[in-house]
Amino acid sequence: MYYSLHVEVPEEAAELLQAVIDGTNPLGLEIRDHTLKPPPGAPPLKPGCVELKVYYEGAHEAEEAQHQVRAELPEAEPRVAPVEEEDWSETWKKHIRSVRVGRIWVGPSWQVEKAGDAPVHIVIDPGMAFGTGDHPTTEMCLAELDLELPCRPGASVLDVGTGSGVLAIAARKLGAGRVVGNDVDPVAVQIARENAEKNAVPELELTEKPLERLGGTFDLVVANIFANVLCQLAPRLAARTAKDGLLLLTGILDTQAEEVQQAFEREGMKLQARRASGEWVLLTFDNRASA
Ligand SMILES: C[S@@+](CC[C@H](N)C(=O)[O-])C[C@H]1O[C@@H](n2cnc3c(N)ncnc32)[C@H](O)[C@@H]1O
């Protein structure tokens, strides 16, 4: 018998919640946001909230995690429930979808036969880092990389908030030169390194270093992080974007796009394009204004 812990929190608290969960030795987790249909019988999410369903080996681990979540997020109402024992790995697999975006196929190792004739294959098995490729924000970034990199062979790329490393791996496989990915989460960096090895691009520079400690500027900077974090990082993201370079920003809900646009315009960046997928938006800025 497994046990699950359900917690619904406002999006702004999702990172803190994930940090607490990371320290509780979970077997795995599912994140539900407004882009996903609720599973049959599940109540809809409250507006602006995300739900984490975290799995544990035993009741004790789940209850201990519940206690830690309550201590860090007193407003959250974490619930523990037993999970009917079925083949865990098979259940998990049902939720994973491979995607084809332009020349790129991204999917888990048990679906590689679905890659077909895609020239770029990226295998990402689900784990404790965000980025199996099938989130609309990740898909939009992949589409932009697929579009931009052929015009910029050997371009340097910085992937801020690399998660599983999926975008950094895609950039390198699409012909980028130097590729750096950073993340505040050390677990994500470790997973990104493993994914880079598995995908035969061990040369990627994957690091926990914050933006201000990364050397140089980059022809393409991509960041798929929540809007409030992007606004805080605006001066540092602009400083890392080379003259004539492009900055791709997502993780932004359409209601937040204007605020993000203004934050980057204050840094001298010029909005070049806006792309949307459902309620998610990707903003492309160029640094020509300051050239
Ligand atoms: C939505 S995931 C994106 C993962 C992947 N790049 C993708 O597009 O699928 C956001 C990632 O940003 C990381 N992150 C959050 N704040 C950050 C910051 N200030 N600097 C770097 N990474 C950050 C999180 O740990 C998380 O792994």
mmCIF file of C-alpha atoms and ligand atoms in Angstrom:
data_model
loop_
_atom_site.group_PDB
_atom_site.id
_atom_site.type_symbol
_atom_site.label_atom_id
_atom_site.label_comp_id
_atom_site.label_asym_id
_atom_site.label_seq_id
_atom_site.Cartn_x
_atom_site.Cartn_y
_atom_site.Cartn_z
ATOM 1 C CA MET A 1 0.000 0.000 0.000
ATOM 2 C CA TYR A 2 1.318 3.462 -0.920
ATOM 3 C CA TYR A 3 0.253 6.759 0.581
ATOM 4 C CA SER A 4 -0.286 10.070 -1.126
ATOM 5 C CA LEU A 5 -0.175 13.593 0.187
ATOM 6 C CA HIS A 6 -2.388 16.172 -1.583
ATOM 7 C CA VAL A 7 -1.630 19.847 -1.159
ATOM 8 C CA GLU A 8 -3.230 22.763 -2.994
ATOM 9 C CA VAL A 9 -1.413 26.091 -2.726
ATOM 10 C CA PRO A 10 -1.363 29.447 -4.542
ATOM 11 C CA GLU A 11 1.136 29.457 -7.457
ATOM 12 C CA GLU A 12 3.442 31.844 -5.557
ATOM 13 C CA ALA A 13 3.886 29.208 -2.824
ATOM 14 C CA ALA A 14 4.584 26.322 -5.229
ATOM 15 C CA GLU A 15 8.372 26.698 -5.098
ATOM 16 C CA LEU A 16 8.464 26.716 -1.313
ATOM 17 C CA LEU A 17 6.182 23.687 -1.255
ATOM 18 C CA GLN A 18 8.381 21.858 -3.744
ATOM 19 C CA ALA A 19 11.470 22.658 -1.636
ATOM 20 C CA VAL A 20 9.756 21.163 1.454
ATOM 21 C CA ILE A 21 8.651 18.083 -0.508
ATOM 22 C CA ASP A 22 12.132 17.561 -1.963
ATOM 23 C CA GLY A 23 13.403 16.990 1.589
ATOM 24 C CA THR A 24 10.802 14.332 2.460
ATOM 25 C CA ASN A 25 12.043 11.383 0.402
ATOM 26 C CA PRO A 26 8.982 10.986 -1.854
ATOM 27 C CA LEU A 27 8.654 8.183 -4.404
ATOM 28 C CA GLY A 28 7.311 10.601 -7.005
ATOM 29 C CA LEU A 29 4.938 13.447 -7.535
ATOM 30 C CA GLU A 30 2.326 14.837 -9.882
ATOM 31 C CA ILE A 31 1.735 18.545 -10.340
ATOM 32 C CA ARG A 32 -1.701 19.708 -11.470
ATOM 33 C CA ASP A 33 -2.356 23.239 -12.669
ATOM 34 C CA HIS A 34 -5.102 24.921 -14.668
ATOM 35 C CA THR A 35 -3.709 23.689 -17.970
ATOM 36 C CA LEU A 36 -4.643 20.088 -17.122
ATOM 37 C CA LYS A 37 -8.133 18.643 -17.010
ATOM 38 C CA PRO A 38 -9.009 17.450 -13.486
ATOM 39 C CA PRO A 39 -8.883 13.651 -13.182
ATOM 40 C CA PRO A 40 -12.336 12.002 -13.050
ATOM 41 C CA GLY A 41 -14.049 12.756 -9.749
ATOM 42 C CA ALA A 42 -11.471 15.334 -8.621
ATOM 43 C CA PRO A 43 -12.746 18.774 -7.633
ATOM 44 C CA PRO A 44 -11.558 21.678 -9.816
ATOM 45 C CA LEU A 45 -8.577 23.710 -8.577
ATOM 46 C CA LYS A 46 -9.174 27.067 -6.896
ATOM 47 C CA PRO A 47 -8.234 29.974 -9.197
ATOM 48 C CA GLY A 48 -4.484 30.764 -9.143
ATOM 49 C CA CYS A 49 -3.664 27.503 -7.332
ATOM 50 C CA VAL A 50 -1.628 24.428 -8.167
ATOM 51 C CA GLU A 51 -1.954 20.984 -6.618
ATOM 52 C CA LEU A 52 0.827 18.610 -5.746
ATOM 53 C CA LYS A 53 0.080 14.925 -5.234
ATOM 54 C CA VAL A 54 3.128 13.320 -3.667
ATOM 55 C CA TYR A 55 3.582 9.582 -3.196
ATOM 56 C CA TYR A 56 5.275 7.880 -0.240
ATOM 57 C CA GLU A 57 6.251 4.342 0.616
ATOM 58 C CA GLY A 58 4.385 4.332 3.958
ATOM 59 C CA ALA A 59 1.876 6.208 6.093
ATOM 60 C CA HIS A 60 4.592 7.417 8.459
ATOM 61 C CA GLU A 61 6.566 9.182 5.689
ATOM 62 C CA ALA A 62 3.395 10.763 4.303
ATOM 63 C CA GLU A 63 2.329 12.012 7.746
ATOM 64 C CA GLU A 64 5.786 13.361 8.502
ATOM 65 C CA ALA A 65 5.687 15.258 5.182
ATOM 66 C CA GLN A 66 2.190 16.525 6.059
ATOM 67 C CA HIS A 67 3.585 17.852 9.344
ATOM 68 C CA GLN A 68 6.479 19.624 7.576
ATOM 69 C CA VAL A 69 4.159 21.188 4.989
ATOM 70 C CA ARG A 70 1.880 22.481 7.777
ATOM 71 C CA ALA A 71 4.892 23.985 9.578
ATOM 72 C CA GLU A 72 6.122 25.852 6.453
ATOM 73 C CA LEU A 73 2.751 26.681 4.904
ATOM 74 C CA PRO A 74 0.214 27.099 7.699
ATOM 75 C CA GLU A 75 -2.524 28.068 5.220
ATOM 76 C CA ALA A 76 -2.199 24.804 3.262
ATOM 77 C CA GLU A 77 -4.449 21.889 4.185
ATOM 78 C CA PRO A 78 -2.387 18.814 3.265
ATOM 79 C CA ARG A 79 -4.338 15.536 3.171
ATOM 80 C CA VAL A 80 -2.940 12.021 3.388
ATOM 81 C CA ALA A 81 -4.742 9.145 1.669
ATOM 82 C CA PRO A 82 -3.915 5.485 0.973
ATOM 83 C CA VAL A 83 -3.342 4.578 -2.669
ATOM 84 C CA GLU A 84 -4.619 1.268 -3.994
ATOM 85 C CA GLU A 85 -1.619 -0.857 -4.820
ATOM 86 C CA GLU A 86 -1.275 -1.365 -8.538
ATOM 87 C CA ASP A 87 1.795 -1.545 -10.683
ATOM 88 C CA TRP A 88 3.300 1.763 -9.672
ATOM 89 C CA SER A 89 5.609 2.160 -12.645
ATOM 90 C CA GLU A 90 2.818 1.381 -15.101
ATOM 91 C CA THR A 91 0.389 3.819 -13.443
ATOM 92 C CA TRP A 92 3.019 6.533 -13.570
ATOM 93 C CA LYS A 93 3.715 5.877 -17.214
ATOM 94 C CA LYS A 94 0.083 6.389 -18.232
ATOM 95 C CA HIS A 95 0.385 10.098 -17.430
ATOM 96 C CA ILE A 96 3.460 10.741 -19.532
ATOM 97 C CA ARG A 97 3.000 12.046 -23.045
ATOM 98 C CA SER A 98 5.748 12.368 -25.645
ATOM 99 C CA VAL A 99 5.709 15.472 -27.828
ATOM 100 C CA ARG A 100 6.837 16.396 -31.316
ATOM 101 C CA VAL A 101 7.710 20.067 -31.799
ATOM 102 C CA GLY A 102 9.196 20.961 -35.185
ATOM 103 C CA ARG A 103 12.286 18.786 -35.602
ATOM 104 C CA ILE A 104 12.305 17.766 -31.948
ATOM 105 C CA TRP A 105 10.801 14.694 -30.282
ATOM 106 C CA VAL A 106 10.831 14.592 -26.462
ATOM 107 C CA GLY A 107 9.564 11.623 -24.514
ATOM 108 C CA PRO A 108 10.318 8.962 -21.924
ATOM 109 C CA SER A 109 12.604 6.024 -22.639
ATOM 110 C CA TRP A 110 9.675 3.574 -22.945
ATOM 111 C CA GLN A 111 8.171 5.557 -25.822
ATOM 112 C CA VAL A 112 11.243 6.034 -28.054
ATOM 113 C CA GLU A 113 9.634 4.036 -30.836
ATOM 114 C CA LYS A 114 7.168 6.931 -31.176
ATOM 115 C CA ALA A 115 10.008 9.295 -32.157
ATOM 116 C CA GLY A 116 9.550 8.258 -35.798
ATOM 117 C CA ASP A 117 11.587 10.323 -38.233
ATOM 118 C CA ALA A 118 12.196 13.305 -35.903
ATOM 119 C CA PRO A 119 15.793 14.449 -36.523
ATOM 120 C CA VAL A 120 16.295 15.421 -32.859
ATOM 121 C CA HIS A 121 15.473 12.878 -30.140
ATOM 122 C CA ILE A 122 15.499 13.832 -26.467
ATOM 123 C CA VAL A 123 14.787 11.201 -23.848
ATOM 124 C CA ILE A 124 13.634 12.523 -20.485
ATOM 125 C CA ASP A 125 12.255 10.113 -17.909
ATOM 126 C CA PRO A 126 10.036 11.770 -15.306
ATOM 127 C CA GLY A 127 11.740 12.506 -12.018
ATOM 128 C CA MET A 128 12.021 15.234 -9.429
ATOM 129 C CA ALA A 129 12.754 18.025 -11.938
ATOM 130 C CA PHE A 130 10.240 19.920 -14.082
ATOM 131 C CA GLY A 131 10.534 19.468 -17.815
ATOM 132 C CA THR A 132 9.297 16.305 -19.529
ATOM 133 C CA GLY A 133 8.571 18.470 -22.561
ATOM 134 C CA ASP A 134 4.801 18.278 -22.524
ATOM 135 C CA HIS A 135 3.980 21.445 -20.585
ATOM 136 C CA PRO A 136 2.741 24.223 -22.922
ATOM 137 C CA THR A 137 5.504 26.577 -21.729
ATOM 138 C CA THR A 138 8.239 24.030 -22.458
ATOM 139 C CA GLU A 139 6.666 23.258 -25.841
ATOM 140 C CA MET A 140 6.652 26.950 -26.794
ATOM 141 C CA CYS A 141 10.338 27.277 -25.836
ATOM 142 C CA LEU A 142 11.193 24.186 -27.897
ATOM 143 C CA ALA A 143 9.346 25.669 -30.873
ATOM 144 C CA GLU A 144 11.274 28.951 -30.571
ATOM 145 C CA LEU A 145 14.624 27.170 -30.283
ATOM 146 C CA ASP A 146 13.741 25.095 -33.343
ATOM 147 C CA LEU A 147 12.942 28.298 -35.242
ATOM 148 C CA GLU A 148 15.824 30.505 -34.100
ATOM 149 C CA LEU A 149 18.841 28.207 -33.933
ATOM 150 C CA PRO A 150 19.055 27.411 -37.669
ATOM 151 C CA CYS A 151 19.514 31.195 -38.266
ATOM 152 C CA ARG A 152 22.243 31.304 -35.621
ATOM 153 C CA PRO A 153 24.484 28.223 -35.984
ATOM 154 C CA GLY A 154 26.910 27.898 -33.074
ATOM 155 C CA ALA A 155 24.986 30.478 -31.023
ATOM 156 C CA SER A 156 25.631 30.509 -27.291
ATOM 157 C CA VAL A 157 22.556 29.652 -25.212
ATOM 158 C CA LEU A 158 21.719 30.231 -21.557
ATOM 159 C CA ASP A 159 18.790 28.245 -20.075
ATOM 160 C CA VAL A 160 17.764 29.844 -16.790
ATOM 161 C CA GLY A 161 15.760 27.479 -14.566
ATOM 162 C CA THR A 162 16.870 24.460 -16.551
ATOM 163 C CA GLY A 163 14.853 21.897 -14.502
ATOM 164 C CA SER A 164 15.349 18.541 -16.238
ATOM 165 C CA GLY A 165 17.713 20.232 -18.723
ATOM 166 C CA VAL A 166 15.297 19.640 -21.609
ATOM 167 C CA LEU A 167 15.760 23.067 -23.228
ATOM 168 C CA ALA A 168 19.547 23.095 -22.830
ATOM 169 C CA ILE A 169 19.742 19.616 -24.376
ATOM 170 C CA ALA A 170 17.450 20.679 -27.229
ATOM 171 C CA ALA A 171 19.524 23.815 -27.894
ATOM 172 C CA ARG A 172 22.757 21.844 -28.167
ATOM 173 C CA LYS A 173 21.183 19.189 -30.404
ATOM 174 C CA LEU A 174 19.781 21.951 -32.633
ATOM 175 C CA GLY A 175 23.277 23.326 -33.297
ATOM 176 C CA ALA A 176 24.016 25.728 -30.438
ATOM 177 C CA GLY A 177 27.656 26.245 -29.417
ATOM 178 C CA ARG A 178 28.271 26.938 -25.714
ATOM 179 C CA VAL A 179 25.192 25.947 -23.691
ATOM 180 C CA VAL A 180 24.824 26.804 -20.017
ATOM 181 C CA GLY A 181 21.854 25.856 -17.833
ATOM 182 C CA ASN A 182 21.382 26.985 -14.252
ATOM 183 C CA ASP A 183 18.839 26.238 -11.548
ATOM 184 C CA VAL A 184 18.403 27.227 -7.926
ATOM 185 C CA ASP A 185 17.420 23.628 -7.146
ATOM 186 C CA PRO A 186 20.484 21.368 -6.721
ATOM 187 C CA VAL A 187 18.355 18.263 -7.370
ATOM 188 C CA ALA A 188 17.296 19.685 -10.737
ATOM 189 C CA VAL A 189 20.931 20.416 -11.636
ATOM 190 C CA GLN A 190 21.925 16.842 -10.781
ATOM 191 C CA ILE A 191 19.040 15.446 -12.860
ATOM 192 C CA ALA A 192 19.854 17.802 -15.742
ATOM 193 C CA ARG A 193 23.468 16.533 -15.712
ATOM 194 C CA GLU A 194 22.260 12.921 -15.815
ATOM 195 C CA ASN A 195 19.881 13.767 -18.673
ATOM 196 C CA ALA A 196 22.685 15.512 -20.580
ATOM 197 C CA GLU A 197 24.832 12.352 -20.249
ATOM 198 C CA LYS A 198 21.952 10.093 -21.317
ATOM 199 C CA ASN A 199 21.296 12.288 -24.342
ATOM 200 C CA ALA A 200 24.962 12.274 -25.387
ATOM 201 C CA VAL A 201 25.585 15.985 -24.735
ATOM 202 C CA PRO A 202 27.814 15.792 -21.618
ATOM 203 C CA GLU A 203 29.536 19.045 -22.643
ATOM 204 C CA LEU A 204 26.606 21.139 -21.360
ATOM 205 C CA GLU A 205 27.545 23.414 -18.450
ATOM 206 C CA LEU A 206 24.888 22.775 -15.789
ATOM 207 C CA THR A 207 25.246 24.684 -12.576
ATOM 208 C CA GLU A 208 23.607 26.066 -9.439
ATOM 209 C CA LYS A 209 25.497 29.347 -9.906
ATOM 210 C CA PRO A 210 23.170 32.356 -9.905
ATOM 211 C CA LEU A 211 22.942 34.498 -13.025
ATOM 212 C CA GLU A 212 25.323 37.180 -11.793
ATOM 213 C CA ARG A 213 28.096 34.592 -11.393
ATOM 214 C CA LEU A 214 27.804 33.219 -14.933
ATOM 215 C CA GLY A 215 30.431 34.686 -17.201
ATOM 216 C CA GLY A 216 29.752 36.534 -20.445
ATOM 217 C CA THR A 217 26.675 37.164 -22.521
ATOM 218 C CA PHE A 218 24.637 34.761 -24.623
ATOM 219 C CA ASP A 219 23.103 34.985 -28.102
ATOM 220 C CA LEU A 220 19.941 33.294 -26.855
ATOM 221 C CA VAL A 221 18.676 33.370 -23.295
ATOM 222 C CA VAL A 222 15.621 31.296 -22.380
ATOM 223 C CA ALA A 223 13.858 31.334 -19.012
ATOM 224 C CA ASN A 224 10.736 29.320 -18.185
ATOM 225 C CA ILE A 225 10.049 30.438 -14.603
ATOM 226 C CA PHE A 226 7.102 32.029 -12.799
ATOM 227 C CA ALA A 227 6.371 35.655 -13.781
ATOM 228 C CA ASN A 228 7.240 37.161 -10.400
ATOM 229 C CA VAL A 229 10.690 35.540 -10.480
ATOM 230 C CA LEU A 230 11.249 36.767 -14.055
ATOM 231 C CA CYS A 231 10.459 40.340 -12.982
ATOM 232 C CA GLN A 232 12.937 40.077 -10.098
ATOM 233 C CA LEU A 233 15.586 38.701 -12.451
ATOM 234 C CA ALA A 234 14.939 41.304 -15.201
ATOM 235 C CA PRO A 235 18.181 43.342 -14.800
ATOM 236 C CA ARG A 236 20.298 40.163 -14.593
ATOM 237 C CA LEU A 237 18.576 38.462 -17.532
ATOM 238 C CA ALA A 238 18.961 41.590 -19.665
ATOM 239 C CA ALA A 239 22.644 41.828 -18.703
ATOM 240 C CA ARG A 240 23.270 38.232 -19.863
ATOM 241 C CA THR A 241 21.642 38.795 -23.288
ATOM 242 C CA ALA A 242 24.203 39.695 -25.981
ATOM 243 C CA LYS A 243 23.764 42.693 -28.266
ATOM 244 C CA ASP A 244 21.524 41.507 -31.097
ATOM 245 C CA GLY A 245 20.652 38.566 -28.884
ATOM 246 C CA LEU A 246 17.202 37.207 -28.057
ATOM 247 C CA LEU A 247 15.577 36.667 -24.697
ATOM 248 C CA LEU A 248 12.707 34.142 -24.531
ATOM 249 C CA LEU A 249 10.540 34.321 -21.432
ATOM 250 C CA THR A 250 7.701 32.050 -20.384
ATOM 251 C CA GLY A 251 6.042 30.592 -17.304
ATOM 252 C CA ILE A 252 3.861 33.687 -17.668
ATOM 253 C CA LEU A 253 0.054 33.636 -17.521
ATOM 254 C CA ASP A 254 -1.654 35.968 -20.004
ATOM 255 C CA THR A 255 -2.868 38.144 -17.118
ATOM 256 C CA GLN A 256 0.777 38.674 -16.072
ATOM 257 C CA ALA A 257 2.292 39.360 -19.502
ATOM 258 C CA GLU A 258 2.001 43.132 -19.416
ATOM 259 C CA GLU A 259 3.773 43.448 -16.083
ATOM 260 C CA VAL A 260 6.623 41.245 -17.345
ATOM 261 C CA GLN A 261 6.815 43.222 -20.602
ATOM 262 C CA GLN A 262 7.149 46.496 -18.696
ATOM 263 C CA ALA A 263 9.825 45.109 -16.373
ATOM 264 C CA PHE A 264 11.989 44.120 -19.350
ATOM 265 C CA GLU A 265 11.314 47.283 -21.346
ATOM 266 C CA ARG A 266 12.686 49.200 -18.354
ATOM 267 C CA GLU A 267 15.914 47.242 -18.936
ATOM 268 C CA GLY A 268 16.097 48.431 -22.565
ATOM 269 C CA MET A 269 14.742 45.206 -24.093
ATOM 270 C CA LYS A 270 12.343 45.439 -27.021
ATOM 271 C CA LEU A 271 9.338 43.112 -27.348
ATOM 272 C CA GLN A 272 9.614 41.322 -30.673
ATOM 273 C CA ALA A 273 6.892 38.684 -30.476
ATOM 274 C CA ARG A 274 4.237 37.237 -28.222
ATOM 275 C CA ARG A 275 3.095 33.639 -28.551
ATOM 276 C CA ALA A 276 0.345 31.959 -26.522
ATOM 277 C CA SER A 277 -0.734 28.425 -25.706
ATOM 278 C CA GLY A 278 -3.938 28.302 -23.678
ATOM 279 C CA GLU A 279 -3.486 30.726 -20.805
ATOM 280 C CA TRP A 280 0.341 30.625 -21.071
ATOM 281 C CA VAL A 281 2.363 33.243 -22.894
ATOM 282 C CA LEU A 282 5.898 33.352 -24.265
ATOM 283 C CA LEU A 283 7.461 36.781 -24.796
ATOM 284 C CA THR A 284 10.439 37.225 -27.134
ATOM 285 C CA PHE A 285 12.587 40.305 -26.564
ATOM 286 C CA ASP A 286 15.565 41.500 -28.545
ATOM 287 C CA ASN A 287 18.489 43.540 -27.390
ATOM 288 C CA ARG A 288 18.764 45.607 -30.568
ATOM 289 C CA ALA A 289 17.577 48.766 -28.800
ATOM 290 C CA SER A 290 20.823 48.911 -26.851
ATOM 291 C CA ALA A 291 23.088 47.878 -29.778
HETATM 292 C C1 LIG B 1 8.985 25.589 -14.898
HETATM 293 S S1 LIG B 1 10.532 24.897 -14.540
HETATM 294 C C2 LIG B 1 11.288 24.943 -16.156
HETATM 295 C C3 LIG B 1 12.046 23.678 -16.506
HETATM 296 C C4 LIG B 1 12.500 23.606 -17.951
HETATM 297 N N1 LIG B 1 13.400 24.694 -18.267
HETATM 298 C C5 LIG B 1 11.325 23.615 -18.911
HETATM 299 O O1 LIG B 1 11.172 24.593 -19.657
HETATM 300 O O2 LIG B 1 10.563 22.633 -18.945
HETATM 301 C C6 LIG B 1 11.295 26.245 -13.673
HETATM 302 C C7 LIG B 1 12.627 25.934 -13.026
HETATM 303 O O3 LIG B 1 13.183 27.195 -12.577
HETATM 304 C C8 LIG B 1 13.890 26.982 -11.380
HETATM 305 N N2 LIG B 1 14.048 28.305 -10.744
HETATM 306 C C9 LIG B 1 13.163 28.977 -9.978
HETATM 307 N N3 LIG B 1 13.676 30.189 -9.628
HETATM 308 C C10 LIG B 1 14.916 30.274 -10.192
HETATM 309 C C11 LIG B 1 15.942 31.276 -10.205
HETATM 310 N N4 LIG B 1 15.819 32.417 -9.538
HETATM 311 N N5 LIG B 1 17.081 31.022 -10.910
HETATM 312 C C12 LIG B 1 17.240 29.844 -11.562
HETATM 313 N N6 LIG B 1 16.308 28.858 -11.562
HETATM 314 C C13 LIG B 1 15.161 29.071 -10.908
HETATM 315 C C14 LIG B 1 13.043 25.946 -10.648
HETATM 316 O O4 LIG B 1 13.822 25.249 -9.686
HETATM 317 C C15 LIG B 1 12.576 25.043 -11.798
HETATM 318 O O5 LIG B 1 13.446 23.943 -11.997
#
